[in-house]
Short mmCIF file of C-alpha atoms in Angstrom, two decimals:
data_model
loop_
_atom_site.label_atom_id
_atom_site.label_comp_id
_atom_site.label_asym_id
_atom_site.label_seq_id
_atom_site.Cartn_x
_atom_site.Cartn_y
_atom_site.Cartn_z
CA MET Q 90 0.00 0.00 0.00
CA THR Q 91 1.38 3.37 -1.00
CA MET Q 92 -0.31 6.65 -0.19
CA ASP Q 93 0.49 10.33 -0.42
CA ILE Q 94 -1.02 12.35 2.42
CA ILE Q 95 -1.49 16.13 2.34
CA PRO Q 96 0.10 17.45 5.55
CA HIS Q 97 -2.53 20.14 6.23
CA VAL Q 98 -5.37 18.88 8.42
CA PRO Q 99 -8.36 20.96 9.57
CA ARG Q 100 -9.00 21.22 13.30
CA THR Q 101 -12.02 22.26 15.34
CA GLU Q 102 -9.98 24.24 17.90
CA LYS Q 103 -9.64 27.96 17.29
CA GLN Q 104 -5.85 27.94 17.31
CA GLY Q 105 -5.64 25.53 14.36
CA LEU Q 106 -2.86 23.05 13.71
CA PHE Q 107 -0.11 22.39 11.22
CA THR Q 108 1.01 18.77 11.29
CA LYS Q 109 3.54 16.74 9.36
CA LEU Q 110 2.66 13.27 8.09
CA PRO Q 111 4.62 10.71 6.05
CA ARG Q 112 4.92 11.38 2.35
CA ASP Q 113 5.19 7.70 1.39
CA ILE Q 114 3.85 4.65 3.23
CA VAL Q 115 4.63 1.22 1.83
CA ILE Q 116 3.15 -1.87 3.51
CA SER Q 117 3.70 -5.11 1.61
CA GLU Q 118 5.71 -8.29 1.35
CA ASP Q 119 9.35 -7.58 0.48
CA ALA Q 120 8.69 -3.84 0.88
CA ILE Q 121 12.23 -3.37 2.14
CA LEU Q 122 13.50 -4.04 -1.39
CA GLN Q 123 11.84 -0.76 -2.40
CA MET Q 124 14.17 1.25 -0.17
CA PRO Q 125 16.22 2.73 -3.06
CA ARG Q 126 13.05 3.88 -4.83
CA ILE Q 127 11.64 5.46 -1.68
CA CYS Q 128 14.92 7.22 -0.94
CA ALA Q 129 14.97 8.59 -4.47
CA ASP Q 130 11.33 9.64 -4.22
CA VAL Q 131 11.59 11.61 -0.97
CA HIS Q 132 15.02 12.83 -2.14
CA PRO Q 133 16.39 13.95 1.23
CA GLY Q 134 20.07 13.68 0.24
CA ARG Q 135 23.02 11.33 -0.19
CA ARG Q 136 24.46 10.99 3.32
CA ILE Q 137 22.56 8.53 5.54
CA LEU Q 138 22.76 7.60 9.22
CA LEU Q 139 21.38 4.07 9.61
CA ILE Q 140 20.06 3.57 13.16
CA THR Q 141 19.38 0.00 14.16
CA GLY Q 142 19.86 -2.55 16.93
CA GLU Q 143 22.03 -5.63 17.17
CA LYS Q 144 19.28 -8.11 16.25
CA THR Q 145 17.41 -5.86 13.83
CA GLY Q 146 20.68 -5.08 12.12
CA ARG Q 147 21.05 -8.75 11.25
CA VAL Q 148 17.35 -9.11 10.31
CA ALA Q 149 17.07 -6.11 8.02
CA GLY Q 150 19.76 -3.49 8.59
CA ASP Q 151 22.47 -5.34 6.68
CA LEU Q 152 20.09 -5.89 3.75
CA VAL Q 153 19.17 -2.20 3.54
CA TYR Q 154 22.82 -1.16 3.80
CA GLN Q 155 23.90 -3.48 1.01
CA ARG Q 156 20.96 -2.69 -1.26
CA LEU Q 157 21.53 1.05 -1.05
CA LYS Q 158 25.22 0.48 -1.73
CA ASP Q 159 24.52 -1.80 -4.69
CA VAL Q 160 21.78 0.25 -6.33
CA ASP Q 161 23.32 3.65 -5.72
CA SER Q 162 26.48 4.66 -3.92
CA TYR Q 163 25.01 6.35 -0.85
CA ASP Q 164 27.37 7.48 1.90
CA ILE Q 165 26.10 5.39 4.84
CA SER Q 166 27.18 5.39 8.47
CA VAL Q 167 25.70 3.03 11.08
CA PHE Q 168 24.66 3.79 14.66
CA SER Q 169 23.62 1.03 17.08
CA ALA Q 170 20.87 2.09 19.49
CA SER Q 171 21.59 -0.37 22.27
CA SER Q 172 19.16 1.36 24.62
CA LEU Q 173 16.94 4.43 24.81
CA THR Q 174 18.66 6.79 27.23
CA PRO Q 175 19.67 10.47 27.21
CA GLN Q 176 23.27 9.39 26.70
CA VAL Q 177 22.43 7.29 23.64
CA ILE Q 178 20.29 10.12 22.24
CA GLU Q 179 23.15 12.60 22.69
CA THR Q 180 25.63 10.29 20.96
CA ALA Q 181 23.19 9.66 18.11
CA GLU Q 182 22.68 13.43 17.70
CA GLN Q 183 26.42 13.88 17.28
CA ALA Q 184 26.46 11.11 14.67
CA ALA Q 185 23.57 12.77 12.82
CA HIS Q 186 25.15 16.19 12.42
CA ASP Q 187 27.04 15.33 9.23
CA VAL Q 188 24.27 13.42 7.42
CA ASP Q 189 21.27 14.48 5.34
CA TYR Q 190 18.71 12.09 6.84
CA LEU Q 191 18.23 9.04 9.03
CA ILE Q 192 16.85 5.55 8.43
CA ALA Q 193 15.57 3.72 11.53
CA ILE Q 194 15.33 -0.06 11.26
CA GLY Q 195 14.01 -1.88 14.31
CA GLY Q 196 11.44 -1.93 17.05
CA GLY Q 197 10.12 0.75 19.36
CA ARG Q 198 13.44 1.63 20.99
CA VAL Q 199 15.21 2.16 17.67
CA ILE Q 200 12.39 4.10 16.03
CA ASP Q 201 11.86 6.31 19.09
CA THR Q 202 15.61 7.06 19.12
CA ALA Q 203 15.44 8.17 15.49
CA LYS Q 204 12.27 10.21 16.08
CA ILE Q 205 13.85 12.14 18.95
CA VAL Q 206 17.14 12.71 17.12
CA SER Q 207 15.32 13.72 13.92
CA PHE Q 208 13.31 16.28 15.89
CA ARG Q 209 16.35 17.73 17.66
CA VAL Q 210 18.71 17.99 14.70
CA GLU Q 211 15.89 18.92 12.28
CA LYS Q 212 16.69 16.22 9.74
CA PRO Q 213 14.12 13.83 8.24
CA PHE Q 214 14.02 10.10 8.86
CA ILE Q 215 12.54 6.99 7.27
CA SER Q 216 10.86 4.48 9.58
CA VAL Q 217 11.40 0.77 8.88
CA PRO Q 218 9.67 -1.24 11.64
CA THR Q 219 10.75 -4.85 12.08
CA ALA Q 220 7.91 -5.65 14.48
CA ALA Q 221 4.35 -4.37 14.92
CA SER Q 222 4.33 -4.12 18.71
CA HIS Q 223 3.26 -0.48 19.24
CA ASP Q 224 1.58 2.48 17.56
CA GLY Q 225 4.59 4.80 17.44
CA ILE Q 226 5.57 3.85 13.88
CA VAL Q 227 4.14 7.07 12.42
CA SER Q 228 3.24 9.38 15.31
CA ASN Q 229 5.00 12.58 16.33
CA ARG Q 230 5.44 11.30 19.90
CA ALA Q 231 8.17 9.18 21.48
CA THR Q 232 8.36 7.39 24.82
CA MET Q 233 11.42 8.26 26.90
CA PRO Q 234 12.23 6.27 30.06
CA THR Q 235 13.05 8.38 33.13
CA ASP Q 236 13.86 7.70 36.77
CA THR Q 237 10.21 8.32 37.64
CA GLY Q 238 8.71 6.32 34.76
CA SER Q 239 8.20 6.67 31.02
CA VAL Q 240 7.10 10.01 29.57
CA SER Q 241 5.70 10.91 26.17
CA ILE Q 242 7.65 13.68 24.46
CA GLU Q 243 7.36 15.56 21.19
CA ALA Q 244 9.32 14.02 18.34
CA ALA Q 245 9.48 14.02 14.55
CA PRO Q 246 7.15 11.88 12.45
CA PRO Q 247 8.86 9.94 9.64
CA ILE Q 248 9.04 11.32 6.13
CA ALA Q 249 8.34 7.78 4.88
CA VAL Q 250 7.41 4.36 6.30
CA ILE Q 251 8.51 1.05 4.82
CA ALA Q 252 6.83 -1.90 6.56
CA ASP Q 253 7.92 -5.26 5.20
CA THR Q 254 5.19 -7.72 6.20
CA THR Q 255 7.46 -10.70 5.55
CA ILE Q 256 9.92 -9.45 8.17
CA ILE Q 257 7.18 -8.38 10.61
CA ALA Q 258 5.35 -11.73 10.28
CA GLY Q 259 8.62 -13.47 11.11
CA ALA Q 260 8.89 -11.72 14.47
CA PRO Q 261 7.52 -13.46 17.59
CA HIS Q 262 3.70 -13.46 17.56
CA ARG Q 263 3.71 -11.92 21.04
CA LEU Q 264 4.95 -8.66 19.49
CA LEU Q 265 2.15 -8.62 16.92
CA ALA Q 266 -0.46 -9.38 19.58
CA SER Q 267 0.94 -6.57 21.71
CA GLY Q 268 0.52 -4.15 18.81
CA CYS Q 269 -3.09 -5.28 18.43
CA ALA Q 270 -3.74 -4.70 22.13
CA ASP Q 271 -2.26 -1.22 21.85
CA ILE Q 272 -4.73 -0.43 19.04
CA ILE Q 273 -7.74 -1.97 20.79
CA SER Q 274 -7.01 0.23 23.81
CA ASN Q 275 -7.87 3.24 21.59
CA TYR Q 276 -11.47 2.58 22.58
CA THR Q 277 -10.89 3.58 26.19
CA ALA Q 278 -8.35 6.29 25.33
CA ILE Q 279 -11.08 8.06 23.34
CA LEU Q 280 -13.59 7.67 26.17
CA ASP Q 281 -11.09 9.18 28.60
CA TRP Q 282 -10.40 12.09 26.24
CA GLU Q 283 -14.11 12.82 25.90
CA PHE Q 284 -14.46 12.43 29.68
CA ALA Q 285 -11.73 15.05 30.23
CA HIS Q 286 -13.48 17.32 27.72
CA ARG Q 287 -16.74 17.14 29.67
CA MET Q 288 -15.18 17.37 33.14
CA ARG Q 289 -12.25 19.72 32.55
CA GLY Q 290 -13.02 21.43 29.26
CA GLU Q 291 -10.00 19.85 27.57
CA PRO Q 292 -10.04 20.55 23.79
CA ILE Q 293 -10.72 17.55 21.56
CA SER Q 294 -10.30 16.84 17.87
CA GLU Q 295 -13.28 15.12 16.29
CA TYR Q 296 -11.13 14.16 13.30
CA ALA Q 297 -8.56 12.40 15.49
CA ILE Q 298 -11.28 10.70 17.55
CA ALA Q 299 -13.07 9.40 14.45
CA LEU Q 300 -9.87 8.02 12.93
CA SER Q 301 -8.70 6.42 16.17
CA LYS Q 302 -12.08 4.78 16.78
CA MET Q 303 -12.31 3.53 13.19
CA THR Q 304 -8.85 1.99 13.52
CA ALA Q 305 -9.78 0.08 16.68
CA GLU Q 306 -13.12 -1.07 15.25
CA THR Q 307 -11.53 -2.31 12.04
CA LEU Q 308 -8.92 -4.32 13.93
CA VAL Q 309 -11.51 -5.87 16.25
CA LYS Q 310 -13.63 -6.93 13.25
CA GLN Q 311 -10.57 -8.62 11.73
CA SER Q 312 -9.16 -10.03 14.98
CA SER Q 313 -9.92 -13.61 13.93
CA LEU Q 314 -7.45 -13.14 11.04
CA ILE Q 315 -4.51 -12.29 13.32
CA LYS Q 316 -2.48 -15.50 13.15
CA PRO Q 317 1.21 -16.23 13.79
CA LYS Q 318 3.65 -16.04 10.86
CA CYS Q 319 0.97 -14.66 8.53
CA THR Q 320 1.84 -11.74 6.25
CA ASP Q 321 -1.82 -10.78 5.85
CA ALA Q 322 -2.10 -10.51 9.64
CA ALA Q 323 1.04 -8.37 9.71
CA ARG Q 324 -0.44 -6.08 7.05
CA ILE Q 325 -3.71 -5.65 8.97
CA VAL Q 326 -1.91 -4.75 12.19
CA VAL Q 327 0.63 -2.41 10.60
CA GLU Q 328 -2.10 -0.53 8.75
CA ALA Q 329 -3.94 -0.09 12.05
CA LEU Q 330 -0.78 1.11 13.80
CA VAL Q 331 -0.09 3.59 11.00
CA PHE Q 332 -3.56 5.13 11.12
CA SER Q 333 -3.47 5.27 14.92
CA GLY Q 334 -0.21 7.17 14.66
CA ILE Q 335 -1.74 9.54 12.12
CA ALA Q 336 -4.60 10.21 14.56
CA MET Q 337 -2.03 11.27 17.16
CA SER Q 338 -0.30 13.54 14.67
CA ILE Q 339 -3.63 15.17 13.80
CA ALA Q 340 -4.38 15.70 17.50
CA GLY Q 341 -0.91 17.04 18.21
CA SER Q 342 -0.66 14.68 21.19
CA SER Q 343 -1.02 11.01 22.08
CA ARG Q 344 -4.54 11.60 23.46
CA PRO Q 345 -6.40 9.62 20.73
CA ALA Q 346 -4.49 6.49 21.71
CA SER Q 347 -3.45 7.01 25.32
CA GLY Q 348 -5.75 7.30 28.32
CA GLY Q 349 -6.08 5.70 31.72
CA GLU Q 350 -5.18 2.29 30.31
CA HIS Q 351 -1.78 3.70 29.26
CA LYS Q 352 -1.24 5.39 32.62
CA PHE Q 353 -1.99 2.03 34.24
CA GLY Q 354 0.37 0.33 31.77
CA HIS Q 355 3.25 2.69 32.54
CA ALA Q 356 2.66 2.25 36.27
CA LEU Q 357 2.67 -1.53 35.88
CA GLU Q 358 5.87 -1.44 33.84
CA LYS Q 359 7.48 0.49 36.70
CA ILE Q 360 6.15 -1.83 39.42
CA ALA Q 361 6.98 -5.05 37.53
CA PRO Q 362 9.69 -4.12 35.00
CA GLY Q 363 10.26 -6.55 32.15
CA LYS Q 364 7.13 -8.60 32.78
CA THR Q 365 4.85 -7.21 30.09
CA LEU Q 366 5.15 -5.57 26.73
CA HIS Q 367 3.70 -2.07 26.52
CA GLY Q 368 0.68 -3.10 24.43
CA GLU Q 369 -0.04 -6.09 26.66
CA ALA Q 370 -0.24 -3.90 29.76
CA CYS Q 371 -2.46 -1.39 27.96
CA GLY Q 372 -4.77 -4.17 26.78
CA ILE Q 373 -5.33 -5.44 30.32
CA GLY Q 374 -5.80 -1.85 31.45
CA SER Q 375 -8.36 -1.26 28.73
CA ILE Q 376 -10.57 -4.11 29.97
CA MET Q 377 -10.73 -2.53 33.41
CA THR Q 378 -11.15 1.08 32.31
CA MET Q 379 -13.90 0.08 29.86
CA TYR Q 380 -15.68 -1.50 32.83
CA LEU Q 381 -15.40 1.80 34.71
CA HIS Q 382 -16.82 3.62 31.67
CA ASN Q 383 -19.75 1.16 31.78
CA GLY Q 384 -18.83 -0.03 28.29
CA ASP Q 385 -18.57 -3.45 26.63
CA TRP Q 386 -15.48 -4.70 28.44
CA ARG Q 387 -16.26 -8.33 27.58
CA SER Q 388 -15.94 -7.57 23.87
CA ILE Q 389 -12.50 -6.06 24.40
CA ARG Q 390 -11.42 -9.06 26.46
CA GLU Q 391 -12.67 -11.51 23.83
CA SER Q 392 -10.86 -9.64 21.04
CA LEU Q 393 -7.62 -9.76 23.02
CA ARG Q 394 -8.07 -13.49 23.58
CA ARG Q 395 -8.63 -14.13 19.87
CA ILE Q 396 -5.38 -12.44 18.89
CA GLY Q 397 -3.41 -14.16 21.66
CA ALA Q 398 -2.85 -11.18 23.96
CA PRO Q 399 -3.01 -11.65 27.74
CA THR Q 400 -6.19 -10.72 29.62
CA LYS Q 401 -5.24 -11.91 33.13
CA PRO Q 402 -2.28 -10.99 35.36
CA GLN Q 403 -1.16 -14.59 35.79
CA GLU Q 404 -0.65 -14.95 32.02
CA VAL Q 405 2.29 -12.55 32.19
CA GLY Q 406 3.60 -13.59 35.59
CA ILE Q 407 2.14 -10.65 37.51
CA SER Q 408 0.24 -10.92 40.78
CA ASP Q 409 -3.21 -9.50 41.41
CA GLU Q 410 -1.68 -7.31 44.11
CA GLN Q 411 0.66 -5.70 41.57
CA ILE Q 412 -2.31 -4.91 39.32
CA VAL Q 413 -4.07 -3.22 42.24
CA GLU Q 414 -0.93 -1.25 43.03
CA ALA Q 415 -0.64 -0.12 39.40
CA LEU Q 416 -4.29 0.95 39.26
CA LEU Q 417 -3.82 3.13 42.34
CA ALA Q 418 -0.48 4.50 41.08
CA ALA Q 419 -1.88 5.39 37.64
CA ARG Q 420 -3.00 8.83 38.82
CA THR Q 421 0.65 9.74 39.52
CA ILE Q 422 1.60 9.06 35.89
CA ARG Q 423 1.14 12.20 33.81
CA PRO Q 424 -1.20 13.81 36.38
CA GLU Q 425 -2.09 16.54 33.88
CA ARG Q 426 -3.82 13.90 31.74
CA TYR Q 427 -7.26 13.45 33.30
CA THR Q 428 -8.83 9.98 32.95
CA ILE Q 429 -11.37 7.71 34.58
CA LEU Q 430 -8.60 6.47 36.92
CA ASP Q 431 -8.18 9.97 38.38
CA ILE Q 432 -11.61 10.23 40.00
CA GLY Q 433 -10.66 8.65 43.33
CA LEU Q 434 -10.34 4.90 42.85
CA THR Q 435 -10.13 3.14 46.23
CA LYS Q 436 -8.14 0.04 47.02
CA GLU Q 437 -11.37 -1.92 47.44
CA SER Q 438 -12.62 -0.75 44.02
CA ALA Q 439 -9.27 -1.66 42.44
CA GLN Q 440 -9.48 -5.15 43.95
CA THR Q 441 -12.98 -5.52 42.51
CA LEU Q 442 -11.65 -4.54 39.08
CA VAL Q 443 -8.99 -7.24 39.24
CA THR Q 444 -11.60 -9.82 40.25
CA MET Q 445 -13.61 -8.78 37.20
CA LEU Q 446 -10.73 -9.84 34.92
CA TYR Q 447 -11.42 -13.45 35.92
CA ARG Q 448 -15.18 -13.22 35.51
CA GLU Q 449 -16.74 -15.26 32.71
#
């Protein structure tokens, strides 16, 4: 799939908005082989900084490097994003000063590194995801770990996206299921945004809400097609992640895809580090926050089950007590972002929510 998107989007707020969106989006089998054509099309220059990780370098980075060298003699330097820290970002910025643009090949850590560096040095980048585990492929937001938890910061959206469904389908299915859960949690993120609009007068974007909701609905309808090692499943999920990211770019924030379920997820990741993937935590959080919104939480849970995402704490090695702790700690994560979890949840209510996860 290739699409050209006009980067001027109307907005209901009085102040208006100018947003940047990808010029080219390619989602297909063997899409990575189109890298020389995409580079020539967006025409950002000859000097490239290739940002990748150790594993993703072997999976796709080496192929991109060699193909660009074979087809056209680009001047390519390579930077390994071993982690996402201020120190790594600073080193990557220094490496980016003498290039024309960046190509990020990898998962969330690698792409977020490129997004932050691209924003700071004001040079474009091409996003090449090797897994579909999160909705940051296209958005103008990045997640930066800090001593007090992860924070969402402004970053640069990619000038182009090349999603090779053969590579993405070859990644562990857990990553794909996590990406699905991240998209399904858009349902409750939207409800929280509308809740904040009613309670606090927070501005909303109807365009972003409509696109985010459509993305979640489409994925739920096709959830039975999300199978391991299937390129069609990879295409469905990547398309959903792309449009969710576009919704965030239209909104100018992560609001269309990040509400109380994400605050819960970030709290849980802090309480039990390394136990869950980001999307998995948000999926579990979405079941509980949908219950608080008096919505169809069973439908969300069933969709998560169909795609193979966890719906109970024990499935990811987390105790019920840790879930309760994360629910109560959620209000301390991005306190300026008002959600259903900020209305005074008690310990007893949180324990009831966890019990509900096991209800049939």
